[in-house]
CSV table of C-alpha atoms in Angstrom, one decimal:
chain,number,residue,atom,x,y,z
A,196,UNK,CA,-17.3,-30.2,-20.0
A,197,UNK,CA,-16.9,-29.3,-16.5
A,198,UNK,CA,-18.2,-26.2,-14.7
A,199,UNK,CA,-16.9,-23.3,-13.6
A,200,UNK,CA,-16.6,-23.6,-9.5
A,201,UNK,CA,-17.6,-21.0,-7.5
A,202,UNK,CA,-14.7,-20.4,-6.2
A,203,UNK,CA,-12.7,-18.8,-9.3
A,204,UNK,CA,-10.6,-16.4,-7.8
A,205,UNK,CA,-12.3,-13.0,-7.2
A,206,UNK,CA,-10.7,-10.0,-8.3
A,207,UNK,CA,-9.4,-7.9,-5.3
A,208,UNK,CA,-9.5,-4.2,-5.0
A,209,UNK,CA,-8.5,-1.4,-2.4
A,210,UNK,CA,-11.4,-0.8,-0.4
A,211,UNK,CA,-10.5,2.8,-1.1
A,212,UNK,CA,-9.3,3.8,-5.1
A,213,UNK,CA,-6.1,5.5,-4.3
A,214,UNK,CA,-5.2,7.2,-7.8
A,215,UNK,CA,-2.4,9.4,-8.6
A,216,UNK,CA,-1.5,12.6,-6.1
A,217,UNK,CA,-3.4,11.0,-3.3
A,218,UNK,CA,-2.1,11.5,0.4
A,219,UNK,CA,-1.7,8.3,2.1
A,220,UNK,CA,-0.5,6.7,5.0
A,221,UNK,CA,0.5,3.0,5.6
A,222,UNK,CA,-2.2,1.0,7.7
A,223,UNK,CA,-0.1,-0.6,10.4
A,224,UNK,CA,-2.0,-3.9,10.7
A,225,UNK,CA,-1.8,-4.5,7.0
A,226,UNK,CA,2.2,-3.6,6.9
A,227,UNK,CA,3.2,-5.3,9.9
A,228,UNK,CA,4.0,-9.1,9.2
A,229,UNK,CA,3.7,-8.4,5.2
A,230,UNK,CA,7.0,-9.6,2.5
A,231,UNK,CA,7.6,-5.7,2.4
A,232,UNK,CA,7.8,-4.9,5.7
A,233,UNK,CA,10.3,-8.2,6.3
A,234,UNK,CA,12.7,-6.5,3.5
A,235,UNK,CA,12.7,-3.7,5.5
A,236,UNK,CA,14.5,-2.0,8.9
A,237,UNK,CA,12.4,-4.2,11.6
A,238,UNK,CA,11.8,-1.3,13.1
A,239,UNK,CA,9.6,0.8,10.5
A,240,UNK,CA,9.6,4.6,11.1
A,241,UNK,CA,6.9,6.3,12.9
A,242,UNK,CA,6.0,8.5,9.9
A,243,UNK,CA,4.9,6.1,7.2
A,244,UNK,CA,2.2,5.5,10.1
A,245,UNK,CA,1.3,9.1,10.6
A,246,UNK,CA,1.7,10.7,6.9
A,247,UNK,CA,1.0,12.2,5.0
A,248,UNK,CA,3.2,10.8,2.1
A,249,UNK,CA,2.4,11.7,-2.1
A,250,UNK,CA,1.1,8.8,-3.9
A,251,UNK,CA,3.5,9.0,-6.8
A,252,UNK,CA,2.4,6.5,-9.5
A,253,UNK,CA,0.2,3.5,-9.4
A,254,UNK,CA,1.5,0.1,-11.3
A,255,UNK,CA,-0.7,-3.2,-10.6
A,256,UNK,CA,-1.4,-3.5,-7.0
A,257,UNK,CA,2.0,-1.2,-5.6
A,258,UNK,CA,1.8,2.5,-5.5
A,259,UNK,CA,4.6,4.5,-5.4
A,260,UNK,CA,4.9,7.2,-2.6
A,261,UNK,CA,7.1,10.0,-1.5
A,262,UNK,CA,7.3,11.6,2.2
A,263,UNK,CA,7.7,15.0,3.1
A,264,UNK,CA,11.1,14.1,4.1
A,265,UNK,CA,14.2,13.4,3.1
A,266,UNK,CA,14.2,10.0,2.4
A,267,UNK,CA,14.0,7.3,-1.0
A,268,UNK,CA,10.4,7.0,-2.5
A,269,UNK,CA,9.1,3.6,-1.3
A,270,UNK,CA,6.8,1.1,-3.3
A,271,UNK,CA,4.6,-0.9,-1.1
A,272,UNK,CA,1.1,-2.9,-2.1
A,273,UNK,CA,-2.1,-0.8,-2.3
A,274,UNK,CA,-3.7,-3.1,0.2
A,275,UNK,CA,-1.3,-1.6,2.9
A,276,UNK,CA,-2.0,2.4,2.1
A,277,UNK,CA,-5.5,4.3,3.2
A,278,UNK,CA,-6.4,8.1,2.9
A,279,UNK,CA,-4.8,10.3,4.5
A,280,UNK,CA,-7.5,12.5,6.8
């Protein structure tokens, strides 16, 4: 029987446990270059940087969060969000 390795893959968490009605903002370095930011306008709107937007829901590893403006809810990966201060 062969052993485990020590490099199983580690579970990853948000540095910071964003839950429900959180105010967030997307971290700029973590969006910039990611699958959701290349789906996207290439020229992503100054506010998503400077927040604060409503974290909606949380499913898996995306979050759900609406803007105080009047645009679509957007989904993007935990990872990418930090708290709004």
């Amino acid at each position: 029987m062969a052993e485990p390795s020590a490099e199983s893959t580690p579970t990853t968490k948000p540095a910071a446990t964003l839950k429900k009605g959180a105010l967030v903002r997307v971290n700029r370095s973590s969006y910039l270059g990611s699958v959701e930011a290349s789906a996207s306008d290439p020229r992503p709107p100054e506010y998503i940087f400077e927040g604060p937007g409503e974290l909606l829901l949380v499913k898996g590893e995306y979050g759900q969060v609406r803007w105080r403006r009047p645009v679509p809810d957007v989904w993007l990966k935990l990872s990418q969000l930090e708290v709004f201060s």
